[in-house]
XYZ file of N, CA and C in Angstrom:
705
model
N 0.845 -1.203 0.000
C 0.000 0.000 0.000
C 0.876 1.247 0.000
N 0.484 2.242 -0.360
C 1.113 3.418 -0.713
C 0.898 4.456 0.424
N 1.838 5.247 0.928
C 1.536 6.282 1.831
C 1.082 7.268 2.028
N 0.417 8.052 2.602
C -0.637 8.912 2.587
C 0.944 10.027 2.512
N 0.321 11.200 1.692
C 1.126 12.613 2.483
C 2.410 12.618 3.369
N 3.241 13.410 3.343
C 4.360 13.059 4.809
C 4.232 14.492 5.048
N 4.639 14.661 6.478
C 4.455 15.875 6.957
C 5.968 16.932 6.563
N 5.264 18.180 6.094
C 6.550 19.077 5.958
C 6.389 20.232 6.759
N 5.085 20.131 7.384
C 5.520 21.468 8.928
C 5.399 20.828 9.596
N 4.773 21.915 10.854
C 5.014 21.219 12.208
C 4.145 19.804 12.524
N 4.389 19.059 13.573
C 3.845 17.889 13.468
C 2.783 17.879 14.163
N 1.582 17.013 14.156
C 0.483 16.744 14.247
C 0.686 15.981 15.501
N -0.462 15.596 16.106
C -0.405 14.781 17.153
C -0.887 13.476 16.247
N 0.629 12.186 17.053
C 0.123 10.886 16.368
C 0.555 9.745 16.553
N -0.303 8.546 16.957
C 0.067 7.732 18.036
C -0.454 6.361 17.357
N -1.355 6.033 16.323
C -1.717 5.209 15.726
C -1.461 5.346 14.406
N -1.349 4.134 13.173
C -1.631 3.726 11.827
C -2.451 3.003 11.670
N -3.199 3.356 10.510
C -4.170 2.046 10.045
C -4.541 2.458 8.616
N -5.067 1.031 8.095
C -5.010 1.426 6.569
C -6.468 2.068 5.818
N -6.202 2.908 4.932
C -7.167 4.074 4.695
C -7.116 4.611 3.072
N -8.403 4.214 2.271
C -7.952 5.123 1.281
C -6.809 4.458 0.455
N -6.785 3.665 0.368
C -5.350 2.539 -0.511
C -4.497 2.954 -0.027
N -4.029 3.425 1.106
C -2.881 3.789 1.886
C -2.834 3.305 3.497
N -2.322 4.150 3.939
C -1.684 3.875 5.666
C -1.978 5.438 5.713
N -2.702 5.664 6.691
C -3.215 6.869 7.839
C -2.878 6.851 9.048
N -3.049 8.050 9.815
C -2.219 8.142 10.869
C -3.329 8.724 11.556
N -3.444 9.047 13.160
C -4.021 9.535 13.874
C -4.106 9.159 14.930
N -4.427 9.740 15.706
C -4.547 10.020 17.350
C -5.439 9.123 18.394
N -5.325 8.367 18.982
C -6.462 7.056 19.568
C -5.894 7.411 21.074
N -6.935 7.147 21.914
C -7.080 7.817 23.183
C -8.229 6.677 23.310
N -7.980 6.065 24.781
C -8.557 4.692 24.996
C -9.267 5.050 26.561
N -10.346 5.140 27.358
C -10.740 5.487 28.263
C -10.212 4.588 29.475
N -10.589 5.575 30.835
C -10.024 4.500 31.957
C -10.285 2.993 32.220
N -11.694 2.753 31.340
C -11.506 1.187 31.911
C -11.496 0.414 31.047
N -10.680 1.083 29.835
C -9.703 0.076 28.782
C -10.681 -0.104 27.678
N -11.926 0.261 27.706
C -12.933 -0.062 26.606
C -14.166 0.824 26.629
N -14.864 1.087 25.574
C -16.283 2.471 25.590
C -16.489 1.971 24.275
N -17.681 2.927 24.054
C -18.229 3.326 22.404
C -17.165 4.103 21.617
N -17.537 3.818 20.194
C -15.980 4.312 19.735
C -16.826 5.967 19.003
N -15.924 7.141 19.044
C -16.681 8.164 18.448
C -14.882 8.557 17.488
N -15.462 9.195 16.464
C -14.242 9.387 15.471
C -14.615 10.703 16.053
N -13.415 11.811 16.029
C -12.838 13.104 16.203
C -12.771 13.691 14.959
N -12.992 14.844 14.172
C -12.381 15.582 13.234
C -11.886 16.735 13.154
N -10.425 17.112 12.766
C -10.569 18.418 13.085
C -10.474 19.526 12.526
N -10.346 20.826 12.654
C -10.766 22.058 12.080
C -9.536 22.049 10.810
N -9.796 23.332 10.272
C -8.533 23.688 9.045
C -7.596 23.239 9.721
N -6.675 23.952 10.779
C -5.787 23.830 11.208
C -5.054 22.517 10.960
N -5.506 21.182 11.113
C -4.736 20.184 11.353
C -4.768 19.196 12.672
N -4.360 18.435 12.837
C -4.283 17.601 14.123
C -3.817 18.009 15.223
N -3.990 19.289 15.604
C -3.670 20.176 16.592
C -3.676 19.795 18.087
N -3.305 20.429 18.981
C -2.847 20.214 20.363
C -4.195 20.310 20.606
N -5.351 20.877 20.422
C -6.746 21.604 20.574
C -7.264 20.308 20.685
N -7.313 19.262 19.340
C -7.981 18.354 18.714
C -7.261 16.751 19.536
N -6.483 16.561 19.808
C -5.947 15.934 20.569
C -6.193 15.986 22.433
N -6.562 17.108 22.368
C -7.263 17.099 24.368
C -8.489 16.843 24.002
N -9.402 17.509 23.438
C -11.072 16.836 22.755
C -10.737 15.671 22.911
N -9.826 15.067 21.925
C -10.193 13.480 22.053
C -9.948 12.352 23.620
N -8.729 12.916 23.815
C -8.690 12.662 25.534
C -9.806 12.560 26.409
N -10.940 14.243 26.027
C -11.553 14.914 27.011
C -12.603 13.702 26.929
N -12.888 13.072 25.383
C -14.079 11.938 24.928
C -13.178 11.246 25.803
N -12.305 10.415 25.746
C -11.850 9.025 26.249
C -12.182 9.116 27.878
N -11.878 10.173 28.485
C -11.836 10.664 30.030
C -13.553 10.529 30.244
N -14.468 10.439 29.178
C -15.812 10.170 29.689
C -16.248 8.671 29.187
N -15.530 8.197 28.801
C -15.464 6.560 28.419
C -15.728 6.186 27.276
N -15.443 6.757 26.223
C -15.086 6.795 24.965
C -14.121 6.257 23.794
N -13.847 5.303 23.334
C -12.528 5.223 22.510
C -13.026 5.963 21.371
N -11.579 6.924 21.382
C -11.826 8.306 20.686
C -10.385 8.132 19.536
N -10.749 8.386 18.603
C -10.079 8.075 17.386
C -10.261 9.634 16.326
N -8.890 10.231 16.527
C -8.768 11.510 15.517
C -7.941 11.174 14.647
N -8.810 10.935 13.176
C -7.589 10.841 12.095
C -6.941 11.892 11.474
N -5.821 11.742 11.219
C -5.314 12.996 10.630
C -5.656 12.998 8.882
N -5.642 14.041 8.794
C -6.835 14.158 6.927
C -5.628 14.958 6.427
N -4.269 15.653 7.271
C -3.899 16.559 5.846
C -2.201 15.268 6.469
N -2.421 14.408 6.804
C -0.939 13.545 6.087
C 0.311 14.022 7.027
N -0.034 14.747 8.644
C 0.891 15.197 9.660
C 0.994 16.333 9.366
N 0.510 17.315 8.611
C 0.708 19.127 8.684
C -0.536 19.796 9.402
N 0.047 20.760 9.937
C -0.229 21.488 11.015
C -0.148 22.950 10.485
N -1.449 23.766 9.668
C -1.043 25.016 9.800
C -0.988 25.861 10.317
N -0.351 26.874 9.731
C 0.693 28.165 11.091
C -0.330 29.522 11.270
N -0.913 29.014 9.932
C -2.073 30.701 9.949
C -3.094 30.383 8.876
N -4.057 31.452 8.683
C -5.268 31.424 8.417
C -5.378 30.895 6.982
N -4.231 31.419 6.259
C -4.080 31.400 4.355
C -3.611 30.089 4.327
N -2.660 29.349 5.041
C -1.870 28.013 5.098
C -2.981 27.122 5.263
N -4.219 27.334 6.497
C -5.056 26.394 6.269
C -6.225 26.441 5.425
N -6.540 27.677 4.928
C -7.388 27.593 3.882
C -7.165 26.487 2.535
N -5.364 27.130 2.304
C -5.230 26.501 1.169
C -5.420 24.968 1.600
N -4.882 24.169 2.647
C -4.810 22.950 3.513
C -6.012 22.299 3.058
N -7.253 23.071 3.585
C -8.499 22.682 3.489
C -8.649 22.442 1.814
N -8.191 23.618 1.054
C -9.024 23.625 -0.504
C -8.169 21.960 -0.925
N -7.019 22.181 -0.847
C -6.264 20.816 -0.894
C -7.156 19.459 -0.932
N -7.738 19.493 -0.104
C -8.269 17.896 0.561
C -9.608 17.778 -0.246
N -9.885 17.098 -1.588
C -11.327 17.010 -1.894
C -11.694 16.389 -1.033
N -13.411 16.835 -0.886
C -14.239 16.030 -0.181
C -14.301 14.968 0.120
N -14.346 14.555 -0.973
C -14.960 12.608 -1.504
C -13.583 12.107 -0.919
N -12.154 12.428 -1.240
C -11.199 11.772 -0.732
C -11.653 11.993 0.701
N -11.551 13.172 1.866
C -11.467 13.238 3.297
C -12.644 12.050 3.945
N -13.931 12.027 2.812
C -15.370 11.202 3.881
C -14.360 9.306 3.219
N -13.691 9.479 2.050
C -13.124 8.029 2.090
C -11.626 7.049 3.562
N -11.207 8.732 3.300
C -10.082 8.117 4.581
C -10.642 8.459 6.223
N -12.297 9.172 6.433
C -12.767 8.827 7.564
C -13.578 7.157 7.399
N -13.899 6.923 6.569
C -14.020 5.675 6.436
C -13.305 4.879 6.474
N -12.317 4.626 6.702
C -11.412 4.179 6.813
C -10.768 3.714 8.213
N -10.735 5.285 8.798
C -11.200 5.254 10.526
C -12.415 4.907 10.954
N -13.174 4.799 10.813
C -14.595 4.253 10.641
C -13.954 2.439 10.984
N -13.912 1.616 9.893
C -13.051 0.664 9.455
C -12.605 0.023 10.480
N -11.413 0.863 11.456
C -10.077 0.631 12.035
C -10.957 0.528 13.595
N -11.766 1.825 13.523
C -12.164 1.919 15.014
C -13.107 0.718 15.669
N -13.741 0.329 14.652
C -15.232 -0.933 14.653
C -14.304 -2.040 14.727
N -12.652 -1.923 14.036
C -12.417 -3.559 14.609
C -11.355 -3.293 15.729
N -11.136 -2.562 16.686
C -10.445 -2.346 17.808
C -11.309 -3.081 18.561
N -10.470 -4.229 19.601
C -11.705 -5.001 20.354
C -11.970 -4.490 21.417
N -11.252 -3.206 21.727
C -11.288 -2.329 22.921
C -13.079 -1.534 22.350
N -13.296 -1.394 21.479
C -14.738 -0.986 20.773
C -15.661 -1.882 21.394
N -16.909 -0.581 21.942
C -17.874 -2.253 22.407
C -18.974 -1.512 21.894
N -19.155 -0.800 20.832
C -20.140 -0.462 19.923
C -20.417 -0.890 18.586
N -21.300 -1.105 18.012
C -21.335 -1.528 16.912
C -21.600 -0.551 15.533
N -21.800 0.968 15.915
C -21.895 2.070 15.156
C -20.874 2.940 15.673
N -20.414 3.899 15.220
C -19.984 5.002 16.102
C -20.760 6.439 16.034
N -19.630 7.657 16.843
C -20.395 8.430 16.561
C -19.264 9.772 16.006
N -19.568 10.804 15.584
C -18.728 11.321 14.854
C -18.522 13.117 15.186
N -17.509 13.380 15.560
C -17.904 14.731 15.927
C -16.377 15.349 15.620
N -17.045 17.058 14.679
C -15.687 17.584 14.332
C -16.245 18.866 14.512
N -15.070 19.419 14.353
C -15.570 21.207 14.435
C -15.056 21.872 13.146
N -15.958 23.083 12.655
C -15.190 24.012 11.562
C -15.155 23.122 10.374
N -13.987 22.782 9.594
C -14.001 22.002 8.361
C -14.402 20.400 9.087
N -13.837 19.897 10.148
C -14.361 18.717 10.665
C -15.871 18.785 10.654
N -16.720 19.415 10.769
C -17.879 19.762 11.655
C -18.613 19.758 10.085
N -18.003 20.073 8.739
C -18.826 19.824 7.347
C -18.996 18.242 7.356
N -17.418 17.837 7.783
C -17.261 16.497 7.392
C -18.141 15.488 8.097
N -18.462 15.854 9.651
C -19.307 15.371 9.781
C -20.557 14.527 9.021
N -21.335 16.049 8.562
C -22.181 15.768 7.676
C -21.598 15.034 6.686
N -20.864 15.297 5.973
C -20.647 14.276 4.809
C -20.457 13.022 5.136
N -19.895 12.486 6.395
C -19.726 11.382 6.632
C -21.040 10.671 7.014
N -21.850 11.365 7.961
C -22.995 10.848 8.658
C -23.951 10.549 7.420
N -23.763 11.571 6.362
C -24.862 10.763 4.995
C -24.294 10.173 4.399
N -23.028 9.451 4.094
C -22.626 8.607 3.635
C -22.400 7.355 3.786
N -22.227 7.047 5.294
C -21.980 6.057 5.904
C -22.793 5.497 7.202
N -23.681 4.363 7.079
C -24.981 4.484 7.846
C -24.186 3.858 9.179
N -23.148 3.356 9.349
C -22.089 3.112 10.287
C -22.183 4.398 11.803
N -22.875 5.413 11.267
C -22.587 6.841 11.569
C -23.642 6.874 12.679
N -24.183 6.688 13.675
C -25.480 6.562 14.503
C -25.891 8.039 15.438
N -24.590 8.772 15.340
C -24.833 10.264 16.227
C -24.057 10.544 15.235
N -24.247 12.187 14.979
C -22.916 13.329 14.036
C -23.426 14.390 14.843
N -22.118 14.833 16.070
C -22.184 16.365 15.945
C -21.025 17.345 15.728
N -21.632 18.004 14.398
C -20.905 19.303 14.092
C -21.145 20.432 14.600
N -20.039 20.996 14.994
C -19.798 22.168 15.630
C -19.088 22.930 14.527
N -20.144 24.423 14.412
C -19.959 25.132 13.798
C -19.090 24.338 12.064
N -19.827 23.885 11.883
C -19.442 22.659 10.977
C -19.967 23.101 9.478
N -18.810 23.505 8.594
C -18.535 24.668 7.317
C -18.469 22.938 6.078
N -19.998 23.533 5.431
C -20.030 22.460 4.094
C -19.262 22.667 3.306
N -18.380 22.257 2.589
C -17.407 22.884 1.712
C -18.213 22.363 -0.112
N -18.214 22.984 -0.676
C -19.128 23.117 -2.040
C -20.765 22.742 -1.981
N -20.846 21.907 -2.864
C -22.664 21.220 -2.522
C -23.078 20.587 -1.337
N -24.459 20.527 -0.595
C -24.818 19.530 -0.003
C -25.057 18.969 0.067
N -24.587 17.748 0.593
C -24.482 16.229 0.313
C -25.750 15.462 0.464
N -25.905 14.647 -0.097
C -27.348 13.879 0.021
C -27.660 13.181 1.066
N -28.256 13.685 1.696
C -29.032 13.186 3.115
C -30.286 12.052 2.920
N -30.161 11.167 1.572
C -31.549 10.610 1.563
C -30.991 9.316 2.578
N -29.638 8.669 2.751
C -29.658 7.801 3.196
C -28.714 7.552 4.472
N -29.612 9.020 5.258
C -29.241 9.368 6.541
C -29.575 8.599 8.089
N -28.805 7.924 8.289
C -29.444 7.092 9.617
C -28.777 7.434 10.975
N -27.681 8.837 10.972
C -27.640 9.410 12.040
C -28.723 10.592 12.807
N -28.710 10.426 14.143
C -28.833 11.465 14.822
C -28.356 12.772 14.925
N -28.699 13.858 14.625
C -27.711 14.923 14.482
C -28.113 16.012 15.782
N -26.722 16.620 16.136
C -26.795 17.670 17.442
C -25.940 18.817 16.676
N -26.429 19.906 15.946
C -24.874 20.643 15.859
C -25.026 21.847 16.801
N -24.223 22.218 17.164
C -23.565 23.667 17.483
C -23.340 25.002 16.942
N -23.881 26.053 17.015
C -23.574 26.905 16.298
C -23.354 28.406 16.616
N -22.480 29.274 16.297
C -22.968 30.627 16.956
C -24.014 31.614 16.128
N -24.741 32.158 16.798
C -25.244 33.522 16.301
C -24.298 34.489 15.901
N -23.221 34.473 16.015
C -22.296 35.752 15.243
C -21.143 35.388 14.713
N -21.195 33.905 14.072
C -20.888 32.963 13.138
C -21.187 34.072 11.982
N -20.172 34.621 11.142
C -20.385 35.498 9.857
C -19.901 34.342 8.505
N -19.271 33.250 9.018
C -19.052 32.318 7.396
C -20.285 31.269 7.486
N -21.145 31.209 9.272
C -22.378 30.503 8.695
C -23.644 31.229 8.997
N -24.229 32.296 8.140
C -24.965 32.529 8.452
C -26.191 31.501 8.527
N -27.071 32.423 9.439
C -28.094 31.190 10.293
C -29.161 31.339 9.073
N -29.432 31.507 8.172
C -30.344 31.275 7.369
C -29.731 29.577 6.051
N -28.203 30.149 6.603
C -27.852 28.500 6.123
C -28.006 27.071 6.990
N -28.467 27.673 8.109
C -28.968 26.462 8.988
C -29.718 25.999 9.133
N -31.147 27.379 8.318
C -32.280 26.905 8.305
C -32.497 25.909 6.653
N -31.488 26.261 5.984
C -31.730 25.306 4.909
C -30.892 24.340 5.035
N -29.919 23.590 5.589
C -29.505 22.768 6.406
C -30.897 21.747 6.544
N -31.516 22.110 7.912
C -32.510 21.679 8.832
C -33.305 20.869 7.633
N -33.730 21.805 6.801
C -34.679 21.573 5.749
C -34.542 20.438 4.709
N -33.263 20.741 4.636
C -32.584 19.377 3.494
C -32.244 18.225 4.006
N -32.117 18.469 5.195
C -31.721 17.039 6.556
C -33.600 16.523 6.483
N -34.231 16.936 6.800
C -35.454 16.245 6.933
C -36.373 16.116 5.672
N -36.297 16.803 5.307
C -37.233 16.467 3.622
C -36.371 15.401 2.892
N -35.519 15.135 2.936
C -34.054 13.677 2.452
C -34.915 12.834 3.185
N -34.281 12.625 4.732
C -33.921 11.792 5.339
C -35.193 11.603 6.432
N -36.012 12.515 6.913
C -37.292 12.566 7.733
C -36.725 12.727 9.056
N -35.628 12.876 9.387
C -34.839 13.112 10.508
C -34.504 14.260 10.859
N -35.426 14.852 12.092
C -35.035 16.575 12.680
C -34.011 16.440 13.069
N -32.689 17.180 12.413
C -31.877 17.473 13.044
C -31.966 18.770 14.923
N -31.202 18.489 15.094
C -31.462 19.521 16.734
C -30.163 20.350 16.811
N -29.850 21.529 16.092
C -29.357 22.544 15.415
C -29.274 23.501 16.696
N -28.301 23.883 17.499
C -28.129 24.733 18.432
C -27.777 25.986 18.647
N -27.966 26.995 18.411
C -27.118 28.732 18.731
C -27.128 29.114 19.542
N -25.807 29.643 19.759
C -25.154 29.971 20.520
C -24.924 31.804 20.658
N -24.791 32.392 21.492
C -24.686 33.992 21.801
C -22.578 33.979 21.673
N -22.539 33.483 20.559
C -20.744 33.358 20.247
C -20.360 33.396 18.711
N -19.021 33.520 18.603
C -18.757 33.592 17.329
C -18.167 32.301 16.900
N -17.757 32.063 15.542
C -16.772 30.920 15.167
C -15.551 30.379 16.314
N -15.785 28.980 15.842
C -14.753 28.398 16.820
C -14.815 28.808 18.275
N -16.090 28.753 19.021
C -16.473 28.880 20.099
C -15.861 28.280 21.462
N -15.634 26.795 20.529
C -15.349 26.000 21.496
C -13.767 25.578 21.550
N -13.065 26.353 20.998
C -11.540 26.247 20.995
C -11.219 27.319 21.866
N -10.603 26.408 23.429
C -9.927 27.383 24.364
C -8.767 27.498 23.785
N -8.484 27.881 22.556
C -6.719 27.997 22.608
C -7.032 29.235 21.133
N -8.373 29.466 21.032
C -8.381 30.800 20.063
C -9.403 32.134 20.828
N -8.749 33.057 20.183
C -9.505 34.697 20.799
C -10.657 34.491 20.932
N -11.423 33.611 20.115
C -13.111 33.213 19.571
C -13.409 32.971 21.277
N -13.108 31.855 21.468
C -13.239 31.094 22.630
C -14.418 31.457 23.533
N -16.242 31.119 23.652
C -16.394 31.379 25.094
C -16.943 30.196 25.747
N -16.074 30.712 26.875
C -16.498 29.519 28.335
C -17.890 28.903 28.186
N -18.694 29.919 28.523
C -20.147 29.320 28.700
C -21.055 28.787 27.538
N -20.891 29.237 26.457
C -21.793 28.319 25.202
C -20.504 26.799 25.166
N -19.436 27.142 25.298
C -18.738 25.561 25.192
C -18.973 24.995 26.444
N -19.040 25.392 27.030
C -19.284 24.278 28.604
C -20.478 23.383 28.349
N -21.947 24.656 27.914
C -23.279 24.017 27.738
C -23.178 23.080 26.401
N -22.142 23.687 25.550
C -22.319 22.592 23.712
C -21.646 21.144 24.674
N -20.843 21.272 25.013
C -19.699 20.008 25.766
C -20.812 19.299 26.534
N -21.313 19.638 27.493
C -22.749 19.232 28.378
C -23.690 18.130 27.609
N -24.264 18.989 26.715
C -25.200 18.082 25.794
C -24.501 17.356 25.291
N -23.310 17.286 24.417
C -22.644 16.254 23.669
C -22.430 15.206 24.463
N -22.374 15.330 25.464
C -21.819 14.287 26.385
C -22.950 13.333 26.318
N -24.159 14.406 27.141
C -25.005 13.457 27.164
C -25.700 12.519 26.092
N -25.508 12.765 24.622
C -26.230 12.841 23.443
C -25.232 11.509 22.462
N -24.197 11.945 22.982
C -23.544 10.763 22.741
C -23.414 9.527 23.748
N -23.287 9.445 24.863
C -24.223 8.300 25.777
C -25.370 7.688 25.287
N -26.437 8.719 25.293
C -27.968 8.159 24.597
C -27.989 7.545 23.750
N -27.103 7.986 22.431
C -26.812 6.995 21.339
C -26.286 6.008 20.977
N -24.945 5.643 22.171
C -23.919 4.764 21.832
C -24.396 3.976 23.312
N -25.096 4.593 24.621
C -24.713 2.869 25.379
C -23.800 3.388 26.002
């Protein structure tokens, strides 16, 4: 098999391989205290496999979770806003929802897994992928995106068999909320499934304590529900 990408900036957080996409993938696995949970895949923002995206997945494992963040740009880590744009334009779609499938794949045969679906949660460009993954792959039983940016068309939701929770702010200016209401709309006229679509009194990237965005209290309450919402679903 052939290798995914090699990293030429800074490095990603990365502790597992598994095979993905006619290649070998890399990413981040975080196993809870009593050695076994429901498995939820991690995704993360432009940036990369960041220090941010790597405590999330911990923060899942620390509530009994085997938490699995794959890395999508191949170990790069960008430095600023233009580096991950381009990062993001880089990665077609259809390739990123094939090598989360992949993790998908890897995580369902870890015997430390005692779920038989998972559940899927990313933020920002993770938080599109979500969606793309959750209608693609009926494997998918919860998706929540946070503040979660579709990148071109929206994907076909007819053969949607997740639960959806997303996150969002009210002063979110790349999603405006009239794109949430057609979101909502295309999630249930597809699929017959209300999504449960959340706003927040915050801006982008709400829930990253390590950016200016950052607030305490809509991420404490988004973190709150996820918790619980992913329990309900997974067991």
């Amino acid at each position: 098999m052939s290798e995914l990408p090699q990293p030429t900036g800074s490095p990603a957080h990365q502790n597992v391989t598994f095979p993905s996409a006619g290649g070998t993938a890399h990413g981040y696995l975080a196993l809870p205290p009593s050695g076994s949970g429901p498995g939820v895949i991690v995704i993360q923002e432009w940036w990369g496999l960041t220090d941010h995206i790597a405590d999330v997945t911990d923060r899942l494992a620390a509530e009994g979770f085997v938490a699995l963040a794959p890395d999508l740009y191949g170990g790069n880590v960008a430095h600023d806003s233009e580096e991950a744009f381009r990062m993001m334009q880089e990665l077609p779609v259809a390739r990123g929802v094939e090598l989360l499938s992949g993790a998908v794949d890897h995580l369902l045969g870890l015997p430390e897994v005692t779920s038989d679906t998972v559940a899927s949660v990313g933020f920002c460009m993770g938080g599109g992928f979500v969606l793309q993954q959750a209608a693609a792959d009926p494997r998918v039983s919860a998706a929540v995106p946070f503040y979660g940016v579709i990148q071109g068309e929206m994907p076909d939701f007819s053969g949607l068999t997740a639960r959806i929770l997303g996150h969002y702010g009210e002063e979110d200016n790349s999603i405006p909320l009239e794109n949430l209401d057609r979101l909502r709309e295309a999630i249930e006229a597809q699929s017959g499934i209300v999504p449960d679509l959340r706003v927040y009194p915050a801006g982008h990237a709400f829930f990253n304590d390590r950016r200016p965005s950052h607030d305490a209290k809509s991420a404490e309450q988004a973190w709150t529900s996820t918790l619980a919402f992913l329990h309900e679903r997974l067991g």
